[in-house]
Amino acid sequence: MPTLVALARSAVAGVLFFGVLMGAAVGSVLLNARLAPGLPLFPLAVVLVVAGGTRWLDRRVPLGLTSGVLPPARNWLLSLAVATLGVGACIVQGALAGMVRQPEPGPPGTGPAFQLAYAVTLSAAPAVLAEVVFRGYLQARWTPLIGPWPAIIGIAALNTAAHRWGPELADQWLGYFVALAALGWLRQASGSLWPALGTHLIANVLLALALWRYGPFDQGKLEGLPLIAIGLLTLGAAAAAVALSRPGRQQPAR
């Protein structure tokens, strides 16, 4: 019972922290759009919110913002394998569900510069905060209580549920879960939060830029050999991640 209470208490605290900071970030966007729709100043406010929140939390519970235990080259390769695994899992499930991935529009009445700043900033902020809260704070709390894999799986499920509910989550929930569990394993194996944070950040921003530049991505059109190839690439990335993380698999999340 004490363990369950500790898990629940930290989960509630983490989700509330994430929600408050994301609320502040979105609020700065809406305020900017209302007062100066032609001048995107909100990225500075969002950076201050995210950086300030991360520093405040790290001083109370070390998040793992350290160099870790793996050599830099292995960290890069492991991060690439995890990114490929997560993106591939999302694409395969989205294709099977006939999903059309839509770009996230910024506030109405704003210009192209504002829309571009919105696409980049509001994809980067949730990625960073998710890693800080879920793979940083919660994984540091849960791993000593229930062990690495139960913590990774439980946190991935909680993080998946923390996404905005709607058709997109319904069509890609399993892909999200796989991607987030892989990020949890990357955090565990590397002994550092930086690889998972960087992987999530880069993947989110590149996706947002691609959707902003090229428009909706109809994953339902992927079928036959292209879909099989993506599935095989995803499985290969999973095997590579296991092989690359083996030297650090016994390292506790710090």
PDB file of N, CA, C and O in Angstrom, residues 162-206:
ATOM      1  N   ALA A 162      -2.050  10.839 -21.279  1.00  0.00           N
ATOM      2  CA  ALA A 162      -1.973  12.290 -21.061  1.00  0.00           C
ATOM      3  C   ALA A 162      -2.053  13.075 -22.363  1.00  0.00           C
ATOM      4  O   ALA A 162      -2.151  14.301 -22.333  1.00  0.00           O
ATOM      5  N   HIS A 163      -2.014  12.381 -23.520  1.00  0.00           N
ATOM      6  CA  HIS A 163      -2.184  13.079 -24.794  1.00  0.00           C
ATOM      7  C   HIS A 163      -3.630  13.551 -24.942  1.00  0.00           C
ATOM      8  O   HIS A 163      -4.535  13.061 -24.270  1.00  0.00           O
ATOM      9  N   ARG A 164      -3.825  14.500 -25.827  1.00  0.00           N
ATOM     10  CA  ARG A 164      -5.167  15.019 -26.085  1.00  0.00           C
ATOM     11  C   ARG A 164      -6.043  13.910 -26.667  1.00  0.00           C
ATOM     12  O   ARG A 164      -5.685  13.271 -27.663  1.00  0.00           O
ATOM     13  N   TRP A 165      -7.174  13.677 -26.054  1.00  0.00           N
ATOM     14  CA  TRP A 165      -8.069  12.607 -26.488  1.00  0.00           C
ATOM     15  C   TRP A 165      -8.819  13.042 -27.745  1.00  0.00           C
ATOM     16  O   TRP A 165      -9.278  14.169 -27.857  1.00  0.00           O
ATOM     17  N   GLY A 166      -8.927  12.109 -28.692  1.00  0.00           N
ATOM     18  CA  GLY A 166      -9.618  12.392 -29.938  1.00  0.00           C
ATOM     19  C   GLY A 166      -9.257  11.353 -30.982  1.00  0.00           C
ATOM     20  O   GLY A 166      -8.610  10.343 -30.677  1.00  0.00           O
ATOM     21  N   PRO A 167      -9.647  11.569 -32.245  1.00  0.00           N
ATOM     22  CA  PRO A 167      -9.380  10.587 -33.308  1.00  0.00           C
ATOM     23  C   PRO A 167      -7.901  10.261 -33.476  1.00  0.00           C
ATOM     24  O   PRO A 167      -7.541   9.120 -33.760  1.00  0.00           O
ATOM     25  N   GLU A 168      -7.030  11.269 -33.323  1.00  0.00           N
ATOM     26  CA  GLU A 168      -5.597  11.031 -33.509  1.00  0.00           C
ATOM     27  C   GLU A 168      -5.056  10.037 -32.488  1.00  0.00           C
ATOM     28  O   GLU A 168      -4.302   9.123 -32.827  1.00  0.00           O
ATOM     29  N   LEU A 169      -5.454  10.187 -31.234  1.00  0.00           N
ATOM     30  CA  LEU A 169      -5.017   9.249 -30.197  1.00  0.00           C
ATOM     31  C   LEU A 169      -5.615   7.876 -30.437  1.00  0.00           C
ATOM     32  O   LEU A 169      -4.940   6.855 -30.261  1.00  0.00           O
ATOM     33  N   ALA A 170      -6.879   7.818 -30.871  1.00  0.00           N
ATOM     34  CA  ALA A 170      -7.525   6.530 -31.131  1.00  0.00           C
ATOM     35  C   ALA A 170      -6.812   5.771 -32.251  1.00  0.00           C
ATOM     36  O   ALA A 170      -6.712   4.538 -32.217  1.00  0.00           O
ATOM     37  N   ASP A 171      -6.299   6.505 -33.243  1.00  0.00           N
ATOM     38  CA  ASP A 171      -5.659   5.862 -34.397  1.00  0.00           C
ATOM     39  C   ASP A 171      -4.193   5.529 -34.168  1.00  0.00           C
ATOM     40  O   ASP A 171      -3.614   4.762 -34.949  1.00  0.00           O
ATOM     41  N   GLN A 172      -3.567   6.110 -33.132  1.00  0.00           N
ATOM     42  CA  GLN A 172      -2.126   5.887 -32.958  1.00  0.00           C
ATOM     43  C   GLN A 172      -1.735   5.593 -31.516  1.00  0.00           C
ATOM     44  O   GLN A 172      -0.554   5.684 -31.179  1.00  0.00           O
ATOM     45  N   TRP A 173      -2.670   5.203 -30.661  1.00  0.00           N
ATOM     46  CA  TRP A 173      -2.353   5.029 -29.242  1.00  0.00           C
ATOM     47  C   TRP A 173      -1.263   3.987 -29.032  1.00  0.00           C
ATOM     48  O   TRP A 173      -0.375   4.166 -28.193  1.00  0.00           O
ATOM     49  N   LEU A 174      -1.308   2.884 -29.785  1.00  0.00           N
ATOM     50  CA  LEU A 174      -0.302   1.844 -29.593  1.00  0.00           C
ATOM     51  C   LEU A 174       1.062   2.319 -30.078  1.00  0.00           C
ATOM     52  O   LEU A 174       2.090   2.032 -29.445  1.00  0.00           O
ATOM     53  N   GLY A 175       1.083   3.047 -31.195  1.00  0.00           N
ATOM     54  CA  GLY A 175       2.338   3.608 -31.673  1.00  0.00           C
ATOM     55  C   GLY A 175       2.935   4.574 -30.672  1.00  0.00           C
ATOM     56  O   GLY A 175       4.145   4.561 -30.416  1.00  0.00           O
ATOM     57  N   TYR A 176       2.090   5.432 -30.079  1.00  0.00           N
ATOM     58  CA  TYR A 176       2.565   6.335 -29.041  1.00  0.00           C
ATOM     59  C   TYR A 176       3.145   5.557 -27.867  1.00  0.00           C
ATOM     60  O   TYR A 176       4.214   5.901 -27.340  1.00  0.00           O
ATOM     61  N   PHE A 177       2.424   4.519 -27.437  1.00  0.00           N
ATOM     62  CA  PHE A 177       2.882   3.734 -26.294  1.00  0.00           C
ATOM     63  C   PHE A 177       4.248   3.100 -26.578  1.00  0.00           C
ATOM     64  O   PHE A 177       5.151   3.142 -25.737  1.00  0.00           O
ATOM     65  N   VAL A 178       4.397   2.519 -27.756  1.00  0.00           N
ATOM     66  CA  VAL A 178       5.681   1.904 -28.124  1.00  0.00           C
ATOM     67  C   VAL A 178       6.787   2.952 -28.143  1.00  0.00           C
ATOM     68  O   VAL A 178       7.890   2.736 -27.615  1.00  0.00           O
ATOM     69  N   ALA A 179       6.503   4.112 -28.760  1.00  0.00           N
ATOM     70  CA  ALA A 179       7.510   5.170 -28.842  1.00  0.00           C
ATOM     71  C   ALA A 179       7.909   5.664 -27.460  1.00  0.00           C
ATOM     72  O   ALA A 179       9.107   5.859 -27.170  1.00  0.00           O
ATOM     73  N   LEU A 180       6.940   5.853 -26.579  1.00  0.00           N
ATOM     74  CA  LEU A 180       7.231   6.378 -25.243  1.00  0.00           C
ATOM     75  C   LEU A 180       7.934   5.333 -24.374  1.00  0.00           C
ATOM     76  O   LEU A 180       8.806   5.680 -23.578  1.00  0.00           O
ATOM     77  N   ALA A 181       7.562   4.072 -24.525  1.00  0.00           N
ATOM     78  CA  ALA A 181       8.274   3.017 -23.797  1.00  0.00           C
ATOM     79  C   ALA A 181       9.723   2.928 -24.282  1.00  0.00           C
ATOM     80  O   ALA A 181      10.653   2.732 -23.481  1.00  0.00           O
ATOM     81  N   ALA A 182       9.921   3.092 -25.593  1.00  0.00           N
ATOM     82  CA  ALA A 182      11.292   3.074 -26.129  1.00  0.00           C
ATOM     83  C   ALA A 182      12.100   4.243 -25.582  1.00  0.00           C
ATOM     84  O   ALA A 182      13.294   4.099 -25.267  1.00  0.00           O
ATOM     85  N   LEU A 183      11.479   5.406 -25.439  1.00  0.00           N
ATOM     86  CA  LEU A 183      12.173   6.544 -24.843  1.00  0.00           C
ATOM     87  C   LEU A 183      12.508   6.273 -23.379  1.00  0.00           C
ATOM     88  O   LEU A 183      13.573   6.683 -22.883  1.00  0.00           O
ATOM     89  N   GLY A 184      11.610   5.594 -22.679  1.00  0.00           N
ATOM     90  CA  GLY A 184      11.906   5.210 -21.296  1.00  0.00           C
ATOM     91  C   GLY A 184      13.094   4.269 -21.222  1.00  0.00           C
ATOM     92  O   GLY A 184      13.944   4.389 -20.325  1.00  0.00           O
ATOM     93  N   TRP A 185      13.163   3.329 -22.149  1.00  0.00           N
ATOM     94  CA  TRP A 185      14.309   2.420 -22.175  1.00  0.00           C
ATOM     95  C   TRP A 185      15.589   3.164 -22.540  1.00  0.00           C
ATOM     96  O   TRP A 185      16.669   2.888 -21.991  1.00  0.00           O
ATOM     97  N   LEU A 186      15.491   4.123 -23.451  1.00  0.00           N
ATOM     98  CA  LEU A 186      16.652   4.951 -23.798  1.00  0.00           C
ATOM     99  C   LEU A 186      17.143   5.712 -22.573  1.00  0.00           C
ATOM    100  O   LEU A 186      18.357   5.796 -22.331  1.00  0.00           O
ATOM    101  N   ARG A 187      16.227   6.240 -21.797  1.00  0.00           N
ATOM    102  CA  ARG A 187      16.585   6.940 -20.553  1.00  0.00           C
ATOM    103  C   ARG A 187      17.283   5.994 -19.588  1.00  0.00           C
ATOM    104  O   ARG A 187      18.291   6.347 -18.965  1.00  0.00           O
ATOM    105  N   GLN A 188      16.765   4.790 -19.461  1.00  0.00           N
ATOM    106  CA  GLN A 188      17.326   3.811 -18.531  1.00  0.00           C
ATOM    107  C   GLN A 188      18.699   3.328 -18.985  1.00  0.00           C
ATOM    108  O   GLN A 188      19.647   3.273 -18.205  1.00  0.00           O
ATOM    109  N   ALA A 189      18.797   2.980 -20.257  1.00  0.00           N
ATOM    110  CA  ALA A 189      20.036   2.397 -20.764  1.00  0.00           C
ATOM    111  C   ALA A 189      21.178   3.399 -20.821  1.00  0.00           C
ATOM    112  O   ALA A 189      22.331   3.057 -20.563  1.00  0.00           O
ATOM    113  N   SER A 190      20.858   4.644 -21.161  1.00  0.00           N
ATOM    114  CA  SER A 190      21.906   5.662 -21.302  1.00  0.00           C
ATOM    115  C   SER A 190      22.332   6.248 -19.965  1.00  0.00           C
ATOM    116  O   SER A 190      23.415   6.814 -19.850  1.00  0.00           O
ATOM    117  N   GLY A 191      21.468   6.137 -18.941  1.00  0.00           N
ATOM    118  CA  GLY A 191      21.769   6.744 -17.654  1.00  0.00           C
ATOM    119  C   GLY A 191      21.649   8.252 -17.662  1.00  0.00           C
ATOM    120  O   GLY A 191      22.135   8.928 -16.754  1.00  0.00           O
ATOM    121  N   SER A 192      21.001   8.802 -18.696  1.00  0.00           N
ATOM    122  CA  SER A 192      20.870  10.247 -18.831  1.00  0.00           C
ATOM    123  C   SER A 192      19.528  10.571 -19.473  1.00  0.00           C
ATOM    124  O   SER A 192      19.007   9.785 -20.286  1.00  0.00           O
ATOM    125  N   LEU A 193      18.978  11.726 -19.149  1.00  0.00           N
ATOM    126  CA  LEU A 193      17.735  12.167 -19.779  1.00  0.00           C
ATOM    127  C   LEU A 193      17.983  12.804 -21.139  1.00  0.00           C
ATOM    128  O   LEU A 193      17.075  12.855 -21.970  1.00  0.00           O
ATOM    129  N   TRP A 194      19.196  13.276 -21.396  1.00  0.00           N
ATOM    130  CA  TRP A 194      19.456  14.040 -22.613  1.00  0.00           C
ATOM    131  C   TRP A 194      19.135  13.286 -23.898  1.00  0.00           C
ATOM    132  O   TRP A 194      18.524  13.870 -24.815  1.00  0.00           O
ATOM    133  N   PRO A 195      19.536  12.021 -24.068  1.00  0.00           N
ATOM    134  CA  PRO A 195      19.215  11.335 -25.333  1.00  0.00           C
ATOM    135  C   PRO A 195      17.719  11.241 -25.602  1.00  0.00           C
ATOM    136  O   PRO A 195      17.270  11.493 -26.728  1.00  0.00           O
ATOM    137  N   ALA A 196      16.928  10.875 -24.584  1.00  0.00           N
ATOM    138  CA  ALA A 196      15.476  10.783 -24.775  1.00  0.00           C
ATOM    139  C   ALA A 196      14.885  12.148 -25.057  1.00  0.00           C
ATOM    140  O   ALA A 196      14.010  12.298 -25.928  1.00  0.00           O
ATOM    141  N   LEU A 197      15.343  13.167 -24.347  1.00  0.00           N
ATOM    142  CA  LEU A 197      14.825  14.521 -24.547  1.00  0.00           C
ATOM    143  C   LEU A 197      15.136  15.004 -25.965  1.00  0.00           C
ATOM    144  O   LEU A 197      14.258  15.534 -26.654  1.00  0.00           O
ATOM    145  N   GLY A 198      16.378  14.814 -26.396  1.00  0.00           N
ATOM    146  CA  GLY A 198      16.755  15.248 -27.739  1.00  0.00           C
ATOM    147  C   GLY A 198      16.016  14.495 -28.826  1.00  0.00           C
ATOM    148  O   GLY A 198      15.575  15.084 -29.826  1.00  0.00           O
ATOM    149  N   THR A 199      15.849  13.186 -28.644  1.00  0.00           N
ATOM    150  CA  THR A 199      15.143  12.370 -29.636  1.00  0.00           C
ATOM    151  C   THR A 199      13.704  12.808 -29.782  1.00  0.00           C
ATOM    152  O   THR A 199      13.194  12.986 -30.897  1.00  0.00           O
ATOM    153  N   HIS A 200      13.015  12.984 -28.667  1.00  0.00           N
ATOM    154  CA  HIS A 200      11.606  13.395 -28.686  1.00  0.00           C
ATOM    155  C   HIS A 200      11.457  14.795 -29.292  1.00  0.00           C
ATOM    156  O   HIS A 200      10.571  15.044 -30.121  1.00  0.00           O
ATOM    157  N   LEU A 201      12.342  15.693 -28.900  1.00  0.00           N
ATOM    158  CA  LEU A 201      12.295  17.066 -29.389  1.00  0.00           C
ATOM    159  C   LEU A 201      12.483  17.123 -30.897  1.00  0.00           C
ATOM    160  O   LEU A 201      11.694  17.748 -31.627  1.00  0.00           O
ATOM    161  N   ILE A 202      13.523  16.484 -31.404  1.00  0.00           N
ATOM    162  CA  ILE A 202      13.834  16.533 -32.838  1.00  0.00           C
ATOM    163  C   ILE A 202      12.719  15.875 -33.651  1.00  0.00           C
ATOM    164  O   ILE A 202      12.296  16.400 -34.687  1.00  0.00           O
ATOM    165  N   ALA A 203      12.227  14.727 -33.184  1.00  0.00           N
ATOM    166  CA  ALA A 203      11.162  14.034 -33.917  1.00  0.00           C
ATOM    167  C   ALA A 203       9.908  14.902 -34.005  1.00  0.00           C
ATOM    168  O   ALA A 203       9.281  15.013 -35.073  1.00  0.00           O
ATOM    169  N   ASN A 204       9.522  15.522 -32.903  1.00  0.00           N
ATOM    170  CA  ASN A 204       8.325  16.369 -32.902  1.00  0.00           C
ATOM    171  C   ASN A 204       8.468  17.570 -33.832  1.00  0.00           C
ATOM    172  O   ASN A 204       7.562  17.904 -34.595  1.00  0.00           O
ATOM    173  N   VAL A 205       9.616  18.232 -33.753  1.00  0.00           N
ATOM    174  CA  VAL A 205       9.812  19.443 -34.554  1.00  0.00           C
ATOM    175  C   VAL A 205       9.882  19.109 -36.045  1.00  0.00           C
ATOM    176  O   VAL A 205       9.275  19.808 -36.875  1.00  0.00           O
ATOM    177  N   LEU A 206      10.575  18.039 -36.409  1.00  0.00           N
ATOM    178  CA  LEU A 206      10.662  17.662 -37.822  1.00  0.00           C
ATOM    179  C   LEU A 206       9.293  17.292 -38.378  1.00  0.00           C
ATOM    180  O   LEU A 206       8.952  17.661 -39.519  1.00  0.00           O
TER     181      LEU A 206
END
